[in-house]
Structures are given as C-alpha cells and as structure tokens.
PDB file of C-alpha atoms and ligand atoms in Angstrom:
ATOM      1  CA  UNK A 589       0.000   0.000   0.000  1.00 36.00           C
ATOM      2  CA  UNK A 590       2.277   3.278  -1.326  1.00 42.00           C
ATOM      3  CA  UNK A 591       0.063   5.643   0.779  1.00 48.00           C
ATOM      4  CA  UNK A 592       0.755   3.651   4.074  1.00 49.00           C
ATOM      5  CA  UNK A 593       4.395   3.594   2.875  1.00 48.00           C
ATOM      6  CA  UNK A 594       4.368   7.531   1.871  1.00 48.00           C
ATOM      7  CA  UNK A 595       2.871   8.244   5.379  1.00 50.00           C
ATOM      8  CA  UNK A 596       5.209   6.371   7.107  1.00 50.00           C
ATOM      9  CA  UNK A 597       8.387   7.981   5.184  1.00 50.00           C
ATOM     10  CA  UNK A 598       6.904  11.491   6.219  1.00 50.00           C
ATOM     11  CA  UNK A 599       7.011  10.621   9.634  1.00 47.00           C
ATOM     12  CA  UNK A 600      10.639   9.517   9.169  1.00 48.00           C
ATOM     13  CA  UNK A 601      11.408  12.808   8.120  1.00 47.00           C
ATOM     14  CA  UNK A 602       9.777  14.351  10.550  1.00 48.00           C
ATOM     15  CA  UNK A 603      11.185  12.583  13.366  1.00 46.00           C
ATOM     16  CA  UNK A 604      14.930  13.436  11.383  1.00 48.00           C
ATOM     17  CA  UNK A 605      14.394  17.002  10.780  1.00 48.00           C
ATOM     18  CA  UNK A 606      12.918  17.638  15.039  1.00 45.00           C
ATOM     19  CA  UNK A 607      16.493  15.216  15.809  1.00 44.00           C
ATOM     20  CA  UNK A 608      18.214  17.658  13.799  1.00 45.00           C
ATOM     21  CA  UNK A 609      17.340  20.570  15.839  1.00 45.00           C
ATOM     22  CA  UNK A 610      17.733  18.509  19.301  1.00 43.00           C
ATOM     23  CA  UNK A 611      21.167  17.814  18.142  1.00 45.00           C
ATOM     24  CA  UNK A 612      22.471  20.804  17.080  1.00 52.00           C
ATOM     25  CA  UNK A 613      24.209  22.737  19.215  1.00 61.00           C
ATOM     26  CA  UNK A 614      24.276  26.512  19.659  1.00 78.00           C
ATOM     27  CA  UNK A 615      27.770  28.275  18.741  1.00 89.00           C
ATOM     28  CA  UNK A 616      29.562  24.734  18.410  1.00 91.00           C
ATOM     29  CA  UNK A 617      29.133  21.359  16.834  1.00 90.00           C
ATOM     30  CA  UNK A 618      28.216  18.262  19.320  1.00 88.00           C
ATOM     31  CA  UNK A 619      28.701  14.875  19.219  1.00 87.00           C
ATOM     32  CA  UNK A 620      26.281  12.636  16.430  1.00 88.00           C
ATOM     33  CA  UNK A 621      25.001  16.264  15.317  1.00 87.00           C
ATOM     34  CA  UNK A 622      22.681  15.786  12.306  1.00 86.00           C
ATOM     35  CA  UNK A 623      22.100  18.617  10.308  1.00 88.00           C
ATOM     36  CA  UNK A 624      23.438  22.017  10.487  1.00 92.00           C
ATOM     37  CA  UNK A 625      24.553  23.954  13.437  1.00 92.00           C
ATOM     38  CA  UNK A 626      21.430  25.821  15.223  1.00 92.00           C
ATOM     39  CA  UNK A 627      20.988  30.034  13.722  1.00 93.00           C
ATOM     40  CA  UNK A 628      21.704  32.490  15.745  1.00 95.00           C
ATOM     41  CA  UNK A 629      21.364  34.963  13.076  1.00 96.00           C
ATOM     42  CA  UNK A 630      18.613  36.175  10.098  1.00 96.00           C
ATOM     43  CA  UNK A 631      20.622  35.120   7.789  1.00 96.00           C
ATOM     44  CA  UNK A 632      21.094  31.647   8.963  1.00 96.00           C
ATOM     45  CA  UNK A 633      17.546  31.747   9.369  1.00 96.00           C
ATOM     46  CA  UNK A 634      17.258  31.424   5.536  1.00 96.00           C
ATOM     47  CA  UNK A 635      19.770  29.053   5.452  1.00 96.00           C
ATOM     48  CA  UNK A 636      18.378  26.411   7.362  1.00 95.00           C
ATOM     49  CA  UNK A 637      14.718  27.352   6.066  1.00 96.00           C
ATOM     50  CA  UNK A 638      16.400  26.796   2.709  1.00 97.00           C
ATOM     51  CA  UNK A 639      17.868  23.553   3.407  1.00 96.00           C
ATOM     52  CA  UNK A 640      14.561  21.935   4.746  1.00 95.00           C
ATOM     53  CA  UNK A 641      13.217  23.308   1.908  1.00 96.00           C
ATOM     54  CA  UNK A 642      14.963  21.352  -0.561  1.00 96.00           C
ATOM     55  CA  UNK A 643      15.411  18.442   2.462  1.00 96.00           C
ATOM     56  CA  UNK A 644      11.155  18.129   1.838  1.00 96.00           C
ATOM     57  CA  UNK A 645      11.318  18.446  -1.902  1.00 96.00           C
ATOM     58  CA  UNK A 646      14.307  15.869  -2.860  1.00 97.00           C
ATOM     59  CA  UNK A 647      12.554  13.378  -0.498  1.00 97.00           C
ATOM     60  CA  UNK A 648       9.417  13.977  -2.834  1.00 96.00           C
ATOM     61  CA  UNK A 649      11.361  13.458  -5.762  1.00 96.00           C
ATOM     62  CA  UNK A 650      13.087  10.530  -4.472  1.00 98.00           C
ATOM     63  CA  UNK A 651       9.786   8.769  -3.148  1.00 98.00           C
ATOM     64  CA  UNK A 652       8.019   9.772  -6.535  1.00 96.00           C
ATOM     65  CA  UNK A 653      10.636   7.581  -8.795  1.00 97.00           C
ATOM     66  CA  UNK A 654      10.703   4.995  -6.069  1.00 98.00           C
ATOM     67  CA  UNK A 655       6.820   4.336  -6.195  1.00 98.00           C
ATOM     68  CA  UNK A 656       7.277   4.862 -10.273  1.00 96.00           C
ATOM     69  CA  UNK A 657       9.982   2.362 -10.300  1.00 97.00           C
ATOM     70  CA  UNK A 658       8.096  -0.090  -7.581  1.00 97.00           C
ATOM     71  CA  UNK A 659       5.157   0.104  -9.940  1.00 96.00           C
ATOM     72  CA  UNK A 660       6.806  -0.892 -13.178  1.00 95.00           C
ATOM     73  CA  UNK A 661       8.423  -3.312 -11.807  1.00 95.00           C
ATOM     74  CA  UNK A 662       5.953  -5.148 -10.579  1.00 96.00           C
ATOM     75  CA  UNK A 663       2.952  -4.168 -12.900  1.00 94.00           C
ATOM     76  CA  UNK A 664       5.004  -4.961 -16.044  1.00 93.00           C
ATOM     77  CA  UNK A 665       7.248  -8.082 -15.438  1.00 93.00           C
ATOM     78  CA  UNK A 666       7.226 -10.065 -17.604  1.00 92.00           C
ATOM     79  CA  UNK A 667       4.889 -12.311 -15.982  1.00 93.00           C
ATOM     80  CA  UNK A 668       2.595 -10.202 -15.019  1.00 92.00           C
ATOM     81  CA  UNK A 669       2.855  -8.188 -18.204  1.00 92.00           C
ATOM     82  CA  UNK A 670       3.481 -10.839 -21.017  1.00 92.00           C
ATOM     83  CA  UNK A 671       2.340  -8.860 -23.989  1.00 92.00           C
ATOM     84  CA  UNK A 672       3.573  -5.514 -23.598  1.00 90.00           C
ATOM     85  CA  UNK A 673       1.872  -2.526 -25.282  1.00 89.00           C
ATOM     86  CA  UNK A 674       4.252  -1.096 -28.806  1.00 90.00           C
ATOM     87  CA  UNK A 675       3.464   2.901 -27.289  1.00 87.00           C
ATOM     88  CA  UNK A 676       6.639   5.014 -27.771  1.00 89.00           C
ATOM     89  CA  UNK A 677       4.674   8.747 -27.777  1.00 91.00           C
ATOM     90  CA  UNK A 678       2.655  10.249 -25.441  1.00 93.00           C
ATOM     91  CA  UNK A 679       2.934  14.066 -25.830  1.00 94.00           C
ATOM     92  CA  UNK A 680       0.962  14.572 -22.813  1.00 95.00           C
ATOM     93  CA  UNK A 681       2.782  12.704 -20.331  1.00 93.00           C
ATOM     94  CA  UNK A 682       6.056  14.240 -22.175  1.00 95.00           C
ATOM     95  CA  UNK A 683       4.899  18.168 -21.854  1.00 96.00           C
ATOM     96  CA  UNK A 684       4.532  16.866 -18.208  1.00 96.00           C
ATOM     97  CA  UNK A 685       8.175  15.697 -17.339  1.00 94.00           C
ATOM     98  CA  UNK A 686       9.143  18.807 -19.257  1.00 96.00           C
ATOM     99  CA  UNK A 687       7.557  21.699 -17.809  1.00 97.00           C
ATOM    100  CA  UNK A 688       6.946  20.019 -14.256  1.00 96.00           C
ATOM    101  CA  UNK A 689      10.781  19.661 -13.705  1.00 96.00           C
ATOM    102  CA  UNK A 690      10.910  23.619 -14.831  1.00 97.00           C
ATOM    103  CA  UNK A 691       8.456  24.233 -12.353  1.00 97.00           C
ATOM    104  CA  UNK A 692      10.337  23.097  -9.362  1.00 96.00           C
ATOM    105  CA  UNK A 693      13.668  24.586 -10.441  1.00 97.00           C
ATOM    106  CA  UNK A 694      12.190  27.793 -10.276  1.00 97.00           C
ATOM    107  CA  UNK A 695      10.684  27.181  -7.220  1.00 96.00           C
ATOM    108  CA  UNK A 696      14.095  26.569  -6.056  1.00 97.00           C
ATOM    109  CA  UNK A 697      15.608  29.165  -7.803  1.00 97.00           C
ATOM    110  CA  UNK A 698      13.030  31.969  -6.597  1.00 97.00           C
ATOM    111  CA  UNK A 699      14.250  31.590  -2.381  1.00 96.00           C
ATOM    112  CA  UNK A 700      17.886  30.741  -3.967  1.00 97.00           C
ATOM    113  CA  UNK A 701      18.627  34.126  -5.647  1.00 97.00           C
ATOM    114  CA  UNK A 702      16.796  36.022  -2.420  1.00 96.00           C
ATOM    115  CA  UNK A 703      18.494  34.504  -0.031  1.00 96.00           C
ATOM    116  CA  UNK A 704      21.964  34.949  -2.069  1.00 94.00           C
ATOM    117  CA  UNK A 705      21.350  39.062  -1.836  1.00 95.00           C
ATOM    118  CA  UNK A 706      20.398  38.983   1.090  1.00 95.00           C
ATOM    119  CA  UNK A 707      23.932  37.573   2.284  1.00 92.00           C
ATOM    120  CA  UNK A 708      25.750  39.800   0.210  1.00 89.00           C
ATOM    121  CA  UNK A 709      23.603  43.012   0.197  1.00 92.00           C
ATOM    122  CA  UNK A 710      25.033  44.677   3.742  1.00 93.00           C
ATOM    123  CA  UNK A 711      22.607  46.601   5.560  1.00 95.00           C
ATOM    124  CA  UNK A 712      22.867  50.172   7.445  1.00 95.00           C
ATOM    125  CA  UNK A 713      25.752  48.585  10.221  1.00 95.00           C
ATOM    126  CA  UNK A 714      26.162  49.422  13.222  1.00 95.00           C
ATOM    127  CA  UNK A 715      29.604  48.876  14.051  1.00 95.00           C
ATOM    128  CA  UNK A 716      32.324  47.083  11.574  1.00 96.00           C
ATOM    129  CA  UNK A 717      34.721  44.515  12.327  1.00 96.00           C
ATOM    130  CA  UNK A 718      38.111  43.974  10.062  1.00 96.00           C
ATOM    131  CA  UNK A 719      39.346  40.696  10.439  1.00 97.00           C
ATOM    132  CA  UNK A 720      42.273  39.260   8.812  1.00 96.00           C
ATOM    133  CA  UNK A 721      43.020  35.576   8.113  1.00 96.00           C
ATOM    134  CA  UNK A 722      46.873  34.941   8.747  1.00 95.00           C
ATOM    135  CA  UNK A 723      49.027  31.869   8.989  1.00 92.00           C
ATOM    136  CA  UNK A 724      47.796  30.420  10.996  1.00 92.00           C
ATOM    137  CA  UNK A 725      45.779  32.973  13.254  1.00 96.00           C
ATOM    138  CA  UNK A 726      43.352  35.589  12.876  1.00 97.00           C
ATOM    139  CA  UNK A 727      43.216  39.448  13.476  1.00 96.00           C
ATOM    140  CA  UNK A 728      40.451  41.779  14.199  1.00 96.00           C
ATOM    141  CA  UNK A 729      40.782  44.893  13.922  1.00 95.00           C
ATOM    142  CA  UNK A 730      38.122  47.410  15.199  1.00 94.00           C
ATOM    143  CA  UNK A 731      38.786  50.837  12.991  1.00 91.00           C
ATOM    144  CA  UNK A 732      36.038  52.581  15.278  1.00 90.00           C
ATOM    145  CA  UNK A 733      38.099  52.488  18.051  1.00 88.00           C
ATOM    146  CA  UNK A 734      41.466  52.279  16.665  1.00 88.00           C
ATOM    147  CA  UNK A 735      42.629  48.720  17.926  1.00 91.00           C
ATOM    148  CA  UNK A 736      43.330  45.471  16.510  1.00 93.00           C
ATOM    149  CA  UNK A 737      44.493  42.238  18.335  1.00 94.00           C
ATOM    150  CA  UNK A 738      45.964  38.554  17.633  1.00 95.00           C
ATOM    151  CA  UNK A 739      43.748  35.715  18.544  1.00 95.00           C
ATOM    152  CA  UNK A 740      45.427  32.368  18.343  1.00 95.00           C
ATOM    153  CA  UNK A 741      43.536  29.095  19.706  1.00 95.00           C
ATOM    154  CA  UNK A 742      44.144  27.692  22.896  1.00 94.00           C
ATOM    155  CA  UNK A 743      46.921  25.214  23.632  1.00 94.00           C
ATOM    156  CA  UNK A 744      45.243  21.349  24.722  1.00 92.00           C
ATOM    157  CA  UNK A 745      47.561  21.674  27.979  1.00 92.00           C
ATOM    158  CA  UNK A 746      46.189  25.385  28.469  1.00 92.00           C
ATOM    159  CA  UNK A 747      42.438  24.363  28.117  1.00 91.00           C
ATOM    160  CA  UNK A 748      40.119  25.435  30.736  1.00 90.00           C
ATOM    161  CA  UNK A 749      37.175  22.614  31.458  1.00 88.00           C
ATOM    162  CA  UNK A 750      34.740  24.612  29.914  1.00 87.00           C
ATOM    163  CA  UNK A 751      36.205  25.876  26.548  1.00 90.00           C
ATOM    164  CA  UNK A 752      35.888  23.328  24.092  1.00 91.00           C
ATOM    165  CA  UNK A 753      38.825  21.740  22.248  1.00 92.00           C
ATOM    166  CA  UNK A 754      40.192  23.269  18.915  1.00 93.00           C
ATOM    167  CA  UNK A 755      37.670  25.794  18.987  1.00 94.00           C
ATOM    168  CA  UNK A 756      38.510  28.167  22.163  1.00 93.00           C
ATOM    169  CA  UNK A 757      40.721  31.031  22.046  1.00 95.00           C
ATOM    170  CA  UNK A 758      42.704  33.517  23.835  1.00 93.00           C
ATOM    171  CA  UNK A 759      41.119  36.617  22.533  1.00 94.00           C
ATOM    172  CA  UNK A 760      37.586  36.231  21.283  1.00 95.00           C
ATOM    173  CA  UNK A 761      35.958  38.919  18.619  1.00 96.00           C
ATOM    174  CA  UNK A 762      33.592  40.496  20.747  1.00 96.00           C
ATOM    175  CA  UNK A 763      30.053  42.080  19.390  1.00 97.00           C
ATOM    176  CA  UNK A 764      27.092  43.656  20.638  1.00 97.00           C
ATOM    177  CA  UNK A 765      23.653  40.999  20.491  1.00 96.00           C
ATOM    178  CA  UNK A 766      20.986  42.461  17.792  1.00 96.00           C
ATOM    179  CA  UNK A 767      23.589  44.937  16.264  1.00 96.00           C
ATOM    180  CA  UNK A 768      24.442  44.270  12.528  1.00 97.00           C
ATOM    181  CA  UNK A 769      28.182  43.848  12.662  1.00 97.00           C
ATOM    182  CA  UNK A 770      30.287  44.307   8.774  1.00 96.00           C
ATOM    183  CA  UNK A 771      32.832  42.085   8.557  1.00 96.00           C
ATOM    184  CA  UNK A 772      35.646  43.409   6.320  1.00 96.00           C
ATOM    185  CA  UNK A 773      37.559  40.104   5.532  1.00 97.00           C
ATOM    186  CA  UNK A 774      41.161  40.089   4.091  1.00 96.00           C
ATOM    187  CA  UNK A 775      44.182  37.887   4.216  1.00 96.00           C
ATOM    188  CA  UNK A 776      47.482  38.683   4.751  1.00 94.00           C
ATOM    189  CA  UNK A 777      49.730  35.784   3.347  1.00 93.00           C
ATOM    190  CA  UNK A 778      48.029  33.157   1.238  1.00 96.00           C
ATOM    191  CA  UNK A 779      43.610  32.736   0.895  1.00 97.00           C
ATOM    192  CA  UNK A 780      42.047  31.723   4.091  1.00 97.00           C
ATOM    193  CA  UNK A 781      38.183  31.384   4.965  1.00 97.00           C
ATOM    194  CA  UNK A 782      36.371  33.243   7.758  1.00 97.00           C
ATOM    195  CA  UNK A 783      33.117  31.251   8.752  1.00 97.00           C
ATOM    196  CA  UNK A 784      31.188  31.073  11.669  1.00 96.00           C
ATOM    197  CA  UNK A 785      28.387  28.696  11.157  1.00 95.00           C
ATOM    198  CA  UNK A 786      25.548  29.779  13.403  1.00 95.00           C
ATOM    199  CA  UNK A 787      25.976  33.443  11.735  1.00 96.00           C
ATOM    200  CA  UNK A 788      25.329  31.599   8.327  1.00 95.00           C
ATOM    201  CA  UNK A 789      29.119  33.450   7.650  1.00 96.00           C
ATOM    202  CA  UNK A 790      31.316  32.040   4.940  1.00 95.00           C
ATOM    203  CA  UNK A 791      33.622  33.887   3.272  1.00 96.00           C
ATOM    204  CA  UNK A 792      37.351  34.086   1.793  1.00 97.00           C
ATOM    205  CA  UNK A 793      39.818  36.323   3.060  1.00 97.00           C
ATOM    206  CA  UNK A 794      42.155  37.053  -0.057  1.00 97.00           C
ATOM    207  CA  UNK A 795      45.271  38.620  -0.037  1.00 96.00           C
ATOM    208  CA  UNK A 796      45.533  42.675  -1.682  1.00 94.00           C
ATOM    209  CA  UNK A 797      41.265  42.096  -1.738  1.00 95.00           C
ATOM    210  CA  UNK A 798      39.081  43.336   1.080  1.00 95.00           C
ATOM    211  CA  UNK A 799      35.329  41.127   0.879  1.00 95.00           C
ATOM    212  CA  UNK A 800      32.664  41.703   2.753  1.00 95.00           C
ATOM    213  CA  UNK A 801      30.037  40.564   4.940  1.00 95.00           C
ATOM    214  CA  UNK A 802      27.463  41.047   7.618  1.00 97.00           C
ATOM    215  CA  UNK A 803      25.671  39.519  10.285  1.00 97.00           C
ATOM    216  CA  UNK A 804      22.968  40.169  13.252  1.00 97.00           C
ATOM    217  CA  UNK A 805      23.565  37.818  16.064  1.00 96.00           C
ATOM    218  CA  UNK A 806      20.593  37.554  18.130  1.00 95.00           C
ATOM    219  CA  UNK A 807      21.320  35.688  21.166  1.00 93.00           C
ATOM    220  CA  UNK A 808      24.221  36.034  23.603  1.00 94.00           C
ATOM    221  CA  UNK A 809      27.236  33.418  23.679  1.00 93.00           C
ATOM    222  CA  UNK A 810      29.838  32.370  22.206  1.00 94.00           C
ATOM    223  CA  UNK A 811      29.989  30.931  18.706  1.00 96.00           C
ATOM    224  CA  UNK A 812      32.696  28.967  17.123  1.00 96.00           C
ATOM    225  CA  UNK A 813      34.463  28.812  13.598  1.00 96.00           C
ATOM    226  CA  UNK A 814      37.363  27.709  11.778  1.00 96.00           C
ATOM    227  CA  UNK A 815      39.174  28.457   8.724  1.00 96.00           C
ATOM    228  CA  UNK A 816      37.450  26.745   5.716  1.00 96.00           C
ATOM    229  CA  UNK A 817      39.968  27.417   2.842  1.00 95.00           C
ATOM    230  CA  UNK A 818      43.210  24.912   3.053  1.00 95.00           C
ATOM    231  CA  UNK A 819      45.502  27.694   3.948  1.00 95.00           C
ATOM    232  CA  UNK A 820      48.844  25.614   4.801  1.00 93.00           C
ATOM    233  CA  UNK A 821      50.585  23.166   7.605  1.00 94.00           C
ATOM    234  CA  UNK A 822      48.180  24.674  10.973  1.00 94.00           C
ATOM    235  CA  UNK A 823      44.807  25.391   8.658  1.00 96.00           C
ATOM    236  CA  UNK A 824      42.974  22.881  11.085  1.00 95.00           C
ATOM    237  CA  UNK A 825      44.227  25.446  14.443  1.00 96.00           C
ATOM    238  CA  UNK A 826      43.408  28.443  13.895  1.00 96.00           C
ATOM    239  CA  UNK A 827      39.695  28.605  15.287  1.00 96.00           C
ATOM    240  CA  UNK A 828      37.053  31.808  15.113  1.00 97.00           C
ATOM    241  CA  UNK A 829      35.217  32.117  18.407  1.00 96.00           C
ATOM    242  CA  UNK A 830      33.050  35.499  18.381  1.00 97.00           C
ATOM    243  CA  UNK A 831      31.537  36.841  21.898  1.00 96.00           C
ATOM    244  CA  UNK A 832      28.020  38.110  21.684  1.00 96.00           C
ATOM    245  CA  UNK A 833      27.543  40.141  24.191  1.00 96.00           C
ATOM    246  CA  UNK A 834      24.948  42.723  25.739  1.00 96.00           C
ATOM    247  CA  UNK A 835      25.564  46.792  24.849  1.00 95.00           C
ATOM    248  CA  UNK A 836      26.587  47.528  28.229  1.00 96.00           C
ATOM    249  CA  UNK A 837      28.984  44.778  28.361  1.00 96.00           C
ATOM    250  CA  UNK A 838      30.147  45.582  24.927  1.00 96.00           C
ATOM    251  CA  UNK A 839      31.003  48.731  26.010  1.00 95.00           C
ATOM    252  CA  UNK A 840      32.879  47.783  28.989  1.00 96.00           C
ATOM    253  CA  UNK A 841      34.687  45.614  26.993  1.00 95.00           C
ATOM    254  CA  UNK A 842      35.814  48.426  24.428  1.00 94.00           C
ATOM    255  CA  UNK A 843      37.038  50.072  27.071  1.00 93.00           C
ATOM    256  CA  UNK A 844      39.183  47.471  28.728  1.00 92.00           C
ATOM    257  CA  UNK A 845      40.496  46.619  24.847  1.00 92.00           C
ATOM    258  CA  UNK A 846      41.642  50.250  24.151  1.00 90.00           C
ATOM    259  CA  UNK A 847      43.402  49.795  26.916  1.00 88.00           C
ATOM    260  CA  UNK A 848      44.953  46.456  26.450  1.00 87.00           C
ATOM    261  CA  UNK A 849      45.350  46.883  22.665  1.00 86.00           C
ATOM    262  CA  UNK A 850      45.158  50.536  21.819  1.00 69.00           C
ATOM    263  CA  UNK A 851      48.810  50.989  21.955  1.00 60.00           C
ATOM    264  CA  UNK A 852      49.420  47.950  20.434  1.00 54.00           C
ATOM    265  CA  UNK A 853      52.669  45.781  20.356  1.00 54.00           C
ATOM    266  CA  UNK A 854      55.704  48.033  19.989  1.00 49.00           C
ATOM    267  CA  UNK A 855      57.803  46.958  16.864  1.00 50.00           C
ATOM    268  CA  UNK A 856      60.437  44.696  17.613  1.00 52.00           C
ATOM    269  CA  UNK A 857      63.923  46.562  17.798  1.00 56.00           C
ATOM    270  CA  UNK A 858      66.159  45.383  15.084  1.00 62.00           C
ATOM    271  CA  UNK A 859      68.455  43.250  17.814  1.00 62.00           C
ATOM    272  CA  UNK A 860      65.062  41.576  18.426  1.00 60.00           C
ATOM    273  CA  UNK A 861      64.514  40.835  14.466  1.00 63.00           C
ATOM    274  CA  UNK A 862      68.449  39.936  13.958  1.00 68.00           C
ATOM    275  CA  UNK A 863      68.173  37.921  16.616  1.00 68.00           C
ATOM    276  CA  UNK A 864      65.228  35.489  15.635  1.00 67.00           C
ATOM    277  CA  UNK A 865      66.591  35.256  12.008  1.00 70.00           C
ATOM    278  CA  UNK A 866      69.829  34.009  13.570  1.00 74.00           C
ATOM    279  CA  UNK A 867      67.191  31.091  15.486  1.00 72.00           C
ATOM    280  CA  UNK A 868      65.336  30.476  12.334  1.00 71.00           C
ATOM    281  CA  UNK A 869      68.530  29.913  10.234  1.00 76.00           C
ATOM    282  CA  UNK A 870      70.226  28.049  13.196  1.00 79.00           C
ATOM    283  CA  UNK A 871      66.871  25.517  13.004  1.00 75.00           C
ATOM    284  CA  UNK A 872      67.249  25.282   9.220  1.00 75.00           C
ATOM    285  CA  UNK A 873      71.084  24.174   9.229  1.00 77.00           C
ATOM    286  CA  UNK A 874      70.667  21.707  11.868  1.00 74.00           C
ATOM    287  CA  UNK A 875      67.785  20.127  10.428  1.00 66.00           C
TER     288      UNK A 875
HETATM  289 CU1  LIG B 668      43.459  29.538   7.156  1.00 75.46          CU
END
C-alpha cells in the first residue's frame, strides 16, 4: 500500500528534521550532530529554512521515482505483463516531465537568488569589524576604536574545562547581540576562509582584496568557527570564536580593549629581528 508507505516515510522525516534541531548545538558542533549547526542569526535563518526546503522536496522526488519504479516493476514483469503494449509517444505525459521539472527549479531558484542578496547586500551597520586571516591565526581589527588584536587558539595543555577543544581562544571577537556587525575580511599571506556557522558566515579572506560581509547575532554566547579554505601546515588550528555580548557589556569591553590593545605591540627593535633570524637559520642548518 504506497500511501501507508508515503505516510510512514513522512514521519521519518519528521522525526529526522525535530532530531536535527535537538542535536544541534548553539555556537559549536556536538557529538552525532545531524544537520546544520542551530541560527543564531537572520541570515542563517534562511539558510536552514532553505535547506529543509529542498530536504522536503528531494525526499518527494526521491519517493516519486521509487513508487514509479516499484510500480513498473511489478505491474510490467514479464509475468505479469506478457504482452507488452508497442506505445513510444505520449505528448501529454512528455509536456509533463518537461515543464513540471521547470516548475520546481524555479521554485528553487526563486528563495535561492533572495536569499543569495540577502547575504551579500550589507545593511545600514552598526559597528564594523576587520578581520584578517593569517598563517595560521586571525586578526580583528576594530577601525572605530582604533585597535586590533591577535587571537590564536588555545593550547590542549592550556584548556580550561569549559572551553571546548580546537575551537577556544585567547582573545575572542567580541560584538554587541541584535547589532548588525560588517565584517571586512582580508588575508594577509596566502587565501584563508572566515566562517562562523551559526551566523550563516562564509567567506574568503584574499590577499591585496578586502570582501565583505554582515551579520545580526541575536542571542548572547559564544559561537565557534574555523578556517574553511586549506591555507597551509596549521589550517585545522586556527579557530574563530566570536563573543556576543549585551551593549553595556560591549562597552565595557571596548574600554578594557583600548586599553589592552590601543597601543598595540611596539615593533620589535632590530636586535630583536636579527636575533630570531639568527634562530630560524640556526633551526634550518641543523635540520
Ligand atoms: Cu586559514
């Protein structure tokens, strides 16, 4: 009975998309996640609205030519079917599998394109955020307030219990919750990828190019992200972890960073430069 069998493939899906949003954890994958990570943004939103979407209408498609294929096979074996019919043309049936198919492109295509300017269309921003992919570490620079800092990913020995493995690190990009952030995006030595999954944030950071992006994040927390363009020996260390934060906080924290990064780093003296050259080339001849 297809319709028994159609009913009870519906509920499968069901049950698989509400596991997908039990697993999915905020900021950070977990353990036998299905799915994608849960939104914490508008844009992610869309994403994951986009990817049940087409989640409901390949498992149409697929049950469709399943049922189709169930039928022929056993309505026109050759046993059951021993003298088959000569019919090659049937121009209704083949304006059917033509314009039907068109049909659901564009139905795809429609939400495709929106949700593709919407990513890249910035909106009125309230504060912007440069970052810049390095090997193998990432920058962020905050031209409002005239600071930038390193943030390199926490040592396995140096991990606190609750910062999570590959992921945490020592200075987190901090942002302001329901406040559209632009993310300039650069590199500085070969291409490297800033994404932050929850954000629905994916995008190259190119040496001599400055790209750019946005998001809204609309809960508090911290959410996690790694470099997704091979970028060299440490690609797989060299984590994102952005700190949404209230506007008061935020603010306290700008404070405390124009203080700890304002100045920033005095150059290195040229004894200081000489000096690690003579390391590096040391290294090199003894290897
Ligand atoms: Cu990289």
């Amino acid at each position: 009975m297809p319709s028994r069998k159609l009913i009870g493939a519906t509920f499968f899906c069901a049950s698989l998309f509400s596991a997908t949003a039990a697993f999915a954890g905020l900021g950070q994958p977990t353990p036998w996640q299905l799915g994608l990570q849960q939104s914490a943004s508008p844009v992610m939103d869309d994403i994951s609205w986009f990817n049940d979407f087409l989640l409901w209408i390949i498992t149409a498609i697929v049950l469709f030519v399943l049922i189709l294929l169930v039928y022929v096979m056993v309505r026109f074996n050759a046993r059951a079917n021993p003298v088959p019919s000569r019919t090659t043309h049937n121009t209704m049936i083949e304006v059917i599998w033509t314009i039907v198919p068109v049909l659901i492109l564009v139905a795809i295509a429609v939400p495709s394109f929106r949700l593709l300017f919407y990513q890249l269309d910035v909106p009125k921003s309230d504060l912007t955020v440069k970052v810049t992919g390095k090997q193998w570490f990432w920058s962020y620079s905050y031209p409002d307030q005239k600071f930038e800092f390193d943030s390199l990913m926490v040592q396995d020995k140096d991990l606190k219990p609750d910062q999570p493995r590959l992921l945490a690190v020592d200075n987190e990009m901090v942002v302001p919750v329901n406040k559209v952030v632009k993310v300039l995006v650069t590199g500085s030595d070969v291409i490297h990828s800033f994404s932050v999954p929850s954000f629905g944030v994916k995008i190259d950071a190119v040496p001599g190019r400055l790209n750019e992006t946005w998001f809204k994040a609309e809960r508090e927390g911290t959410y996690y992200g790694q470099c997704s363009q091979l970028c060299g020996r440490d690609h797989a260390f060299m984590p994102i972890a952005v700190h949404v934060v209230s506007e008061q906080a935020y603010n306290a924290w700008i404070d405390e960073a124009k203080k700890k990064y304002a100045a920033g780093e005095p150059p290195p003296s040229v004894a200081a430069i000489e000096n690690n050259l003579a390391k590096v080339v040391a290294s090199a001849n003894a290897r």
